[in-house]
Coordinates of C-alpha atoms in Angstrom, one line a residue:
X1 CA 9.5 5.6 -8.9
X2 CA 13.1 5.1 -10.3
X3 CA 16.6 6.4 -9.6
X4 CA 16.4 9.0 -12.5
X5 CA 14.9 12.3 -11.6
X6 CA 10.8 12.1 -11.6
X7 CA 10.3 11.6 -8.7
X8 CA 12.8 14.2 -7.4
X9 CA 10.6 16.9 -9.3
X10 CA 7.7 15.6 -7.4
X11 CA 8.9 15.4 -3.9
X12 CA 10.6 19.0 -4.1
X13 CA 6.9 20.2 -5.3
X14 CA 5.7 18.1 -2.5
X15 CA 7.3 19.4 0.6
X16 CA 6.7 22.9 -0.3
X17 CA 3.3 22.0 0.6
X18 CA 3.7 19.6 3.6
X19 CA 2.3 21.4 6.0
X20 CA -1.0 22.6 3.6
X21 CA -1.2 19.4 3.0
X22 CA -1.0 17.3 5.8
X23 CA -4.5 15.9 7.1
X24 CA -6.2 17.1 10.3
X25 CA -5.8 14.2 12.5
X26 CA -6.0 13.4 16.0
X27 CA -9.9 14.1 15.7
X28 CA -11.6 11.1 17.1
X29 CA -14.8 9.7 15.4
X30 CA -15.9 9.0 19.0
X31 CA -16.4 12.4 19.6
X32 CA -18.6 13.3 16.3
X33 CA -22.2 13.7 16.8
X34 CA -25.5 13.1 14.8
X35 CA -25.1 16.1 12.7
X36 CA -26.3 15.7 9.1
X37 CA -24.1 17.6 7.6
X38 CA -21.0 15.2 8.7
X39 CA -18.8 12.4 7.6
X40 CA -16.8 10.5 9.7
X41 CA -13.5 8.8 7.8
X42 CA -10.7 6.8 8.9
X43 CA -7.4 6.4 7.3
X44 CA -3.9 6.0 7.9
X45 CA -2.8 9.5 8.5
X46 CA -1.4 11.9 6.4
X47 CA -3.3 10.0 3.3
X48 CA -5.8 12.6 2.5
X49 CA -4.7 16.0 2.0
X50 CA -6.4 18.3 4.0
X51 CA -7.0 21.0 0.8
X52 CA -8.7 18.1 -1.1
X53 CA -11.1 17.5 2.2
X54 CA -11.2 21.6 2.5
X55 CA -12.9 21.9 -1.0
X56 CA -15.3 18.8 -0.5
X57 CA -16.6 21.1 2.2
X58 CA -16.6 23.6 0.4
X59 CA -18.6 22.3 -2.1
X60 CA -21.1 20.0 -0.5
X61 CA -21.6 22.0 2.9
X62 CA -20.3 18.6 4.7
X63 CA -18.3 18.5 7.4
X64 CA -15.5 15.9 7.9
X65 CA -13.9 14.3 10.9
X66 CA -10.8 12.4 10.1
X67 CA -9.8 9.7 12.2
X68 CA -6.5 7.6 11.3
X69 CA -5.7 3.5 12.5
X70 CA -2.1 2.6 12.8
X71 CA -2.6 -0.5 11.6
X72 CA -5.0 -2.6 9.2
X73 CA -5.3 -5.3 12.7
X74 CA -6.2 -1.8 14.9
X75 CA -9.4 -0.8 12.2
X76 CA -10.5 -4.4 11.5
X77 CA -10.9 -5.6 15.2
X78 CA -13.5 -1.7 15.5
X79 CA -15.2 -3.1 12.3
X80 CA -15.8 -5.9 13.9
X81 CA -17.1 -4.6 17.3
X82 CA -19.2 -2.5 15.7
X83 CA -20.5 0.9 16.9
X84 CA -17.7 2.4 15.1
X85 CA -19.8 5.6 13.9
X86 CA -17.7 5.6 11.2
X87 CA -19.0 6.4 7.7
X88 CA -15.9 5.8 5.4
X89 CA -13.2 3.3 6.1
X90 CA -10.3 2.5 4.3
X91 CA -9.3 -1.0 4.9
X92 CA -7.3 -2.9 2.3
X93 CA -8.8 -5.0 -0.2
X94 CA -7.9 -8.0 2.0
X95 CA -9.3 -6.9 4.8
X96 CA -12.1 -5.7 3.0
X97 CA -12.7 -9.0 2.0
X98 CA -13.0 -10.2 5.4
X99 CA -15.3 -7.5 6.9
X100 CA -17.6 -8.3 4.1
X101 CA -17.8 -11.9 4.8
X102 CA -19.4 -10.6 8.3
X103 CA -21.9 -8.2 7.1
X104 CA -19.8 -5.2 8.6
X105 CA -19.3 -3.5 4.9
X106 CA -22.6 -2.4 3.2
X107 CA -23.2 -2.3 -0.3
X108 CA -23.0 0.7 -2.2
X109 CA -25.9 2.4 -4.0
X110 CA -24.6 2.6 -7.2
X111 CA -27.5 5.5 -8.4
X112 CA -25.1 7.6 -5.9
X113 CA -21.7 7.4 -7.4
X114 CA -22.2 8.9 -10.5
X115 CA -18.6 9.4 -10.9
X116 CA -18.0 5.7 -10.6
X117 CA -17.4 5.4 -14.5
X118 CA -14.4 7.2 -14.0
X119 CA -12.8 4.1 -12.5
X120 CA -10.2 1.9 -14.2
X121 CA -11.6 -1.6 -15.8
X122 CA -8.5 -3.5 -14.7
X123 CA -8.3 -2.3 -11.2
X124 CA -11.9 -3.1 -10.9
X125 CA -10.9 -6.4 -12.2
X126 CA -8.1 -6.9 -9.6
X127 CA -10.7 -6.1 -6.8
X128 CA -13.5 -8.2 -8.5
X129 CA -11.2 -11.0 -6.8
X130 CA -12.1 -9.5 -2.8
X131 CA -15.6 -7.6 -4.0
X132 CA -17.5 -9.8 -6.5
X133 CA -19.1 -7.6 -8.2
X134 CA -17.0 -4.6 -6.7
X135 CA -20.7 -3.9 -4.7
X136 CA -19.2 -3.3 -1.4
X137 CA -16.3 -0.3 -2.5
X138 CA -13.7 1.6 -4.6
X139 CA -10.0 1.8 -5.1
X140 CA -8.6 4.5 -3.3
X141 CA -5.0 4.1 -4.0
X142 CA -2.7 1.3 -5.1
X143 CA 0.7 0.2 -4.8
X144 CA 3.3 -2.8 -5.3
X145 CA 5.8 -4.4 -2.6
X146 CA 9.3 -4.4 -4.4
X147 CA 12.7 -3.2 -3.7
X148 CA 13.7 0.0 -2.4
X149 CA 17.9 0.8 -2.3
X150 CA 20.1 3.7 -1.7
X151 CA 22.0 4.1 -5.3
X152 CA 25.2 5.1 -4.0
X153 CA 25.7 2.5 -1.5
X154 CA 24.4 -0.8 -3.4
X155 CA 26.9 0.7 -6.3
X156 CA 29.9 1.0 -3.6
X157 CA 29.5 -2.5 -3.0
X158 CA 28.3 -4.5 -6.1
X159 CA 28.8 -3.1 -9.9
X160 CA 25.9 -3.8 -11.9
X161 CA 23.6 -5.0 -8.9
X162 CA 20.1 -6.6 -9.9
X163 CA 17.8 -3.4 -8.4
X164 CA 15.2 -5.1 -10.3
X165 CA 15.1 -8.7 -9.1
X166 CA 13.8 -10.0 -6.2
X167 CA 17.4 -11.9 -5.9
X168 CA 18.5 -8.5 -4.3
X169 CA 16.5 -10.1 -1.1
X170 CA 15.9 -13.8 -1.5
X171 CA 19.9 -14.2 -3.3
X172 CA 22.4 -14.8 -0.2
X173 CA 25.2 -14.2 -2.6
X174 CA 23.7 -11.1 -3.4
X175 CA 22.2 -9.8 0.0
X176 CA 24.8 -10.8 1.8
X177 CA 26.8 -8.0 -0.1
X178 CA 24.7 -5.5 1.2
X179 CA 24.7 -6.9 5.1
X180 CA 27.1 -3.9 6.2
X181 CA 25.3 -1.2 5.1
X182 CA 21.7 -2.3 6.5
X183 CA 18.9 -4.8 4.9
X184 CA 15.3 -4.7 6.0
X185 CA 12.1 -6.7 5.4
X186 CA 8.4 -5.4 5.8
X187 CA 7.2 -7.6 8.8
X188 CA 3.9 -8.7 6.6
X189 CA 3.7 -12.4 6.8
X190 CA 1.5 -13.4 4.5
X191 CA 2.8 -10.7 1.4
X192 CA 6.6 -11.7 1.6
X193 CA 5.5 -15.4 2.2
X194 CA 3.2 -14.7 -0.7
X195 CA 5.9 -13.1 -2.5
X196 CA 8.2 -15.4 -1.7
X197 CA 6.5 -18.6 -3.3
X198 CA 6.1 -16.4 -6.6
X199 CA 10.1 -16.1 -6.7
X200 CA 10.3 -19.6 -6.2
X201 CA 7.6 -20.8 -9.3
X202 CA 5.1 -21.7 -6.9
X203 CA 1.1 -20.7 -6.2
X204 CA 1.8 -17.4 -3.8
X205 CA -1.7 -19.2 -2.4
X206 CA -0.6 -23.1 -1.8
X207 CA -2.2 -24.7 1.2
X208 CA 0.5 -27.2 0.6
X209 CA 3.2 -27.6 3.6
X210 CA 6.4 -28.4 1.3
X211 CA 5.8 -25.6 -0.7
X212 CA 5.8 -23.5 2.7
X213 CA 9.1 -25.5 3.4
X214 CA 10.9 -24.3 0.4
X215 CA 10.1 -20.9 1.1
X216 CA 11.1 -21.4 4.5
X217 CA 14.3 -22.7 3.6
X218 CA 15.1 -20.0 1.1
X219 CA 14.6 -17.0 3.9
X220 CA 16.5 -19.1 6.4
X221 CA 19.9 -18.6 4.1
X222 CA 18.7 -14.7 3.5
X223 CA 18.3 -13.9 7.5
X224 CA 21.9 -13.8 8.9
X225 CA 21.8 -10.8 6.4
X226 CA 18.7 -8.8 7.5
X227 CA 19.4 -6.0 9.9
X228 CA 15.7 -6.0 10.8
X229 CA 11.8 -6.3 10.2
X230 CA 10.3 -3.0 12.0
X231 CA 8.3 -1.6 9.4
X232 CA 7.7 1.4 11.0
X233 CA 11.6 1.9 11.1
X234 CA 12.3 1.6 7.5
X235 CA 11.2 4.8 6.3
X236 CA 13.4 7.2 8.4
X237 CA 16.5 4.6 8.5
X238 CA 16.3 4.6 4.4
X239 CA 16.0 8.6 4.8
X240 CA 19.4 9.0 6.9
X241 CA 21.2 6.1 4.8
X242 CA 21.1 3.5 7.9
X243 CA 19.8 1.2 5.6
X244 CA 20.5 0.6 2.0
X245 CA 18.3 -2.0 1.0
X246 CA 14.9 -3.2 2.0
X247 CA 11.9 -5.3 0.7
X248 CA 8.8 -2.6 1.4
X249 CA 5.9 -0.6 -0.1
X250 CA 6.2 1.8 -2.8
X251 CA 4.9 4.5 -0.8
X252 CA 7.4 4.0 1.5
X253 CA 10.3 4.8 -0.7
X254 CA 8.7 8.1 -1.7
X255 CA 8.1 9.1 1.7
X256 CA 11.5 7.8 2.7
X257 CA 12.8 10.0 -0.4
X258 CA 11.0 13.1 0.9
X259 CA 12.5 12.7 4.1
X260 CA 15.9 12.6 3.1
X261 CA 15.5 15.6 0.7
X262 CA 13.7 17.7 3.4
X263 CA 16.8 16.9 5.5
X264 CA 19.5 17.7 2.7
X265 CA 21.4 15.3 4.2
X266 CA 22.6 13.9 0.3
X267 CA 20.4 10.5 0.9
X268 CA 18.8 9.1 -2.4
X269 CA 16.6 6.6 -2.1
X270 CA 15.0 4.3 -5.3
X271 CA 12.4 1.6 -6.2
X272 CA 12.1 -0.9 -8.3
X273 CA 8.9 -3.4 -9.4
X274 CA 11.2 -6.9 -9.2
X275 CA 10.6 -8.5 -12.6
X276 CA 9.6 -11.4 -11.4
X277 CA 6.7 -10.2 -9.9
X278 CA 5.0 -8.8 -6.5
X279 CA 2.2 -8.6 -4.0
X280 CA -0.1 -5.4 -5.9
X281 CA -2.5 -3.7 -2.7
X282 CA -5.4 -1.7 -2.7
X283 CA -6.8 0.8 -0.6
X284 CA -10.8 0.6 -0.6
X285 CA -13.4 3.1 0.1
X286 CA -16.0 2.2 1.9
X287 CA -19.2 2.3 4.2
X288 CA -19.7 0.3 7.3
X289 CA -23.2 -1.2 7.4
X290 CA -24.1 0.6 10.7
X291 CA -22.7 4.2 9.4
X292 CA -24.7 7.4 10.4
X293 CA -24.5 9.0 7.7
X294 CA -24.5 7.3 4.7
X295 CA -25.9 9.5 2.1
X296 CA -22.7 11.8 3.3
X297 CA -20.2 8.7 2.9
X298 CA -21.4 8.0 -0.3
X299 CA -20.8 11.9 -1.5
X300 CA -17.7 12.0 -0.3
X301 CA -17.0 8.6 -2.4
X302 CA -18.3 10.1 -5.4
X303 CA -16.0 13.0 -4.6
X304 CA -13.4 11.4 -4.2
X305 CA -13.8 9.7 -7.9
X306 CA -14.0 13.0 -9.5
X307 CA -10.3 12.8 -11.9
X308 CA -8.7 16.5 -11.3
X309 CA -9.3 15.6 -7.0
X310 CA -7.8 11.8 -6.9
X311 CA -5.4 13.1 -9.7
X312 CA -4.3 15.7 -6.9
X313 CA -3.5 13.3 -4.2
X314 CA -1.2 11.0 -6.7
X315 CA 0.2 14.2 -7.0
X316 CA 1.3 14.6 -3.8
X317 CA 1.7 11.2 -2.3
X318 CA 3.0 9.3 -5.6
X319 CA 0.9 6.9 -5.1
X320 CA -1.5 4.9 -8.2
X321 CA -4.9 5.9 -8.1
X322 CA -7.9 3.4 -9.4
X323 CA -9.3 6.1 -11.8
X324 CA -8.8 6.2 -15.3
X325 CA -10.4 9.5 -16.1
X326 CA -7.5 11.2 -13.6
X327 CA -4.4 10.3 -15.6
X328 CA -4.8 13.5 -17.7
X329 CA -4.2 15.6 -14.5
X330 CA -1.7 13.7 -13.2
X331 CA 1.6 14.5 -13.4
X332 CA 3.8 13.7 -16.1
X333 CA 6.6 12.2 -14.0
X334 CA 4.6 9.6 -12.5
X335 CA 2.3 8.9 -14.9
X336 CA 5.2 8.0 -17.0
X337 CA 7.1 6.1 -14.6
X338 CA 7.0 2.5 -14.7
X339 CA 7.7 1.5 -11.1
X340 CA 4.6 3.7 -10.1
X341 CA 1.7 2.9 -13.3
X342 CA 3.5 -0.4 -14.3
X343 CA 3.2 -1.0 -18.3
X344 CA 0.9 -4.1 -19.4
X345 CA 3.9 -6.8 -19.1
X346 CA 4.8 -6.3 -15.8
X347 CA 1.4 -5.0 -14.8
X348 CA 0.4 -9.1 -15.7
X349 CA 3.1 -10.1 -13.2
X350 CA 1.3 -8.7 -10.5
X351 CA -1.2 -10.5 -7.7
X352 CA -3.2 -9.4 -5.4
X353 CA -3.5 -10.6 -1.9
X354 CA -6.0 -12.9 -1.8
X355 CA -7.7 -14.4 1.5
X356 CA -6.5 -18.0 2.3
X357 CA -8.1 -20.9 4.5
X358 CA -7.2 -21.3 8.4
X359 CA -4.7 -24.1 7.5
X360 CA -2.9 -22.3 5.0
X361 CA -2.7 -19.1 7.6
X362 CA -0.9 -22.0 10.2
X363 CA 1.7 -22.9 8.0
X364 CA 2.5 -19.7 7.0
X365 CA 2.6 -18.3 10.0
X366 CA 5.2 -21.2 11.2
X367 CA 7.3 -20.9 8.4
X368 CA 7.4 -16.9 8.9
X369 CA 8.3 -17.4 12.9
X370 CA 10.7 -19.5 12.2
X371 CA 12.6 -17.0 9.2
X372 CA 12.0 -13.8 11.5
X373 CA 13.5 -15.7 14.5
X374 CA 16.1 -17.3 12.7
X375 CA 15.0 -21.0 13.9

């Protein structure tokens, strides 16, 4: 997603079919009952459109109940108590990792996903680093943390700004340029820690506590600039122009985007992959090890891995898929844009979020309190 005109093209495709498209929520798992013929999913909402689950039942007689989480914290602690009767969950690859350490993911029968060949080598790769093996799921979508800006105001107030550097956040001569008209960070600890020590030269992973300390001390200078750190804010203040700058989730700069172009209100909104490199997430399909129906869960998988269906939702939410097969039905002005399917060099600059040990989660978490605070 850039500043030139893709992603306009998409988004005014896009909101013609909002309301088709938007997912039946609201429909607790807790209510589903032992029927066969039923799947029981949850997502954050509005990620699946609702003709894509529509023509799975259509085609497989399966009926699905969508649930969504608000947050990743919300569906791990029900992973981990169990009982869920969930049959396809959608954690990221991080916290994927962490159910699977418990036993609460199962492995997937391969003999069921037929479509799995469909599915890109390098993003297998990339998730090889959570899922040894990639046994236990499959990328749903993907996306990168990296700056998104309103044009028109970062132009107003510095010529020639660096939109695709991370010294847009982490600068104070820079930032501090920007103060007036609204700055925001994701509050993520261990991505913009993570993404942080990357700027700096250092392993986003250290355990090491003056490592910590120089990131520390580099946010410290940045937060007499920062408006604020409610991610769930960012996407409508970006869409009426109360913020002009923020460190956040590709996604979120399409959906911001949307917003502002559904509300005509002259709001453009822009992302850039910094060059120095970012975070790279993943979305991962798959089956809790007590899930009722797991022959369904694994046909909706498979489903969901056929190219012209995933192809659809990138479509629609501008999002990276994990499928390979799908780029020739997806559409031109994403596929071609380099802040959605990054090109090999800047696709090498990119690192997952990888789990770290209990001492390493202390410091960070410190060193974050102490930045969002302004200690």
């Amino acid at each position: 997603m850039s500043a030139k005109t893709g992603i306009r093209t998409l988004y005014r495709r896009a909101l013609n079919t909002t309301a088709a498209a938007c997912l039946l929520i609201g429909a607790a798992a807790s209510q589903a009952s032992a029927d066969s013929q039923q799947v029981n999913i949850t997502a954050w909402a509005e990620y699946f459109p609702r003709e894509v689950l529509d023509s799975f039942e259509a085609e497989t007689g399966i009926s699905v109940v969508y649930d969504y989480f608000d947050s990743l914290e919300q569906l791990e602690t029900k992973m981990l108590a169990g009982a869920t009767n969930y049959d396809v969950v959608l954690p990221s690859a991080l916290v994927a990792n962490r159910l699977m350490q418990v036993g609460a993911l199962a492995e997937l029968d391969q003999e069921k996903l037929p479509n799995r060949g469909n599915l890109d080598p390098k993003i297998m790769e990339f998730l090889s680093r959570h899922d040894e093996d990639n046994r236990h799921g499959v990328p749903y979508l993907w996306g990168t943390t990296g700056v998104i800006y309103n044009p028109a105001l970062i132009a107003e107030r510095m010529e020639n700004a660096p939109v695709e550097s991370l010294r847009m956040i982490f600068d104070p001569d820079v930032v501090s340029k920007f103060a007036d008209c609204g700055v925001a960070i994701i509050d993520s600890p261990e991505e913009i820690m993570a993404i942080a020590l990357n700027y700096l030269g250092l392993n986003p992973f250290t355990s090491d506590k003056a490592d910590f300390d120089k990131a520390y001390e580099m946010l410290a200078e940045v937060w007499p600039h920062v408006r604020h750190f409610k991610t769930a804010s960012i996407i409508n203040d970006l869409a009426r122009g109360d913020l002009c700058l923020a460190l956040g989730w590709s996604g979120d700069a399409g959906l911001a985007y949307a917003r502002a172009l559904e509300a005509g209100n002259g709001v453009e909104i822009a992302y850039s992959i910094p060059q120095e490199g970012t975070e790279v997430f993943f979305d991962f399909m798959s089956v809790p090890d007590d899930a009722p129906h797991p022959e369904n869960a694994h046909a909706f998988i498979n489903y969901m891995m056929k190219p012209d269906v995933i192809a659809s939702v990138t479509n629609l939410y501008y999002y990276p898929n994990g499928n390979q097969a799908s780029l020739e039905f997806v559409a031109p002005e994403i596929r071609n844009d380099p802040n959605v399917y990054p090109g090999p060099e800047l696709m090498s600059k990119l690192f997952p979020n990888l789990p770290r040990d209990q001492k390493s989660l202390r410091l960070l978490n410190r060193a974050w309190t102490r930045f969002k605070t302004g200690r």
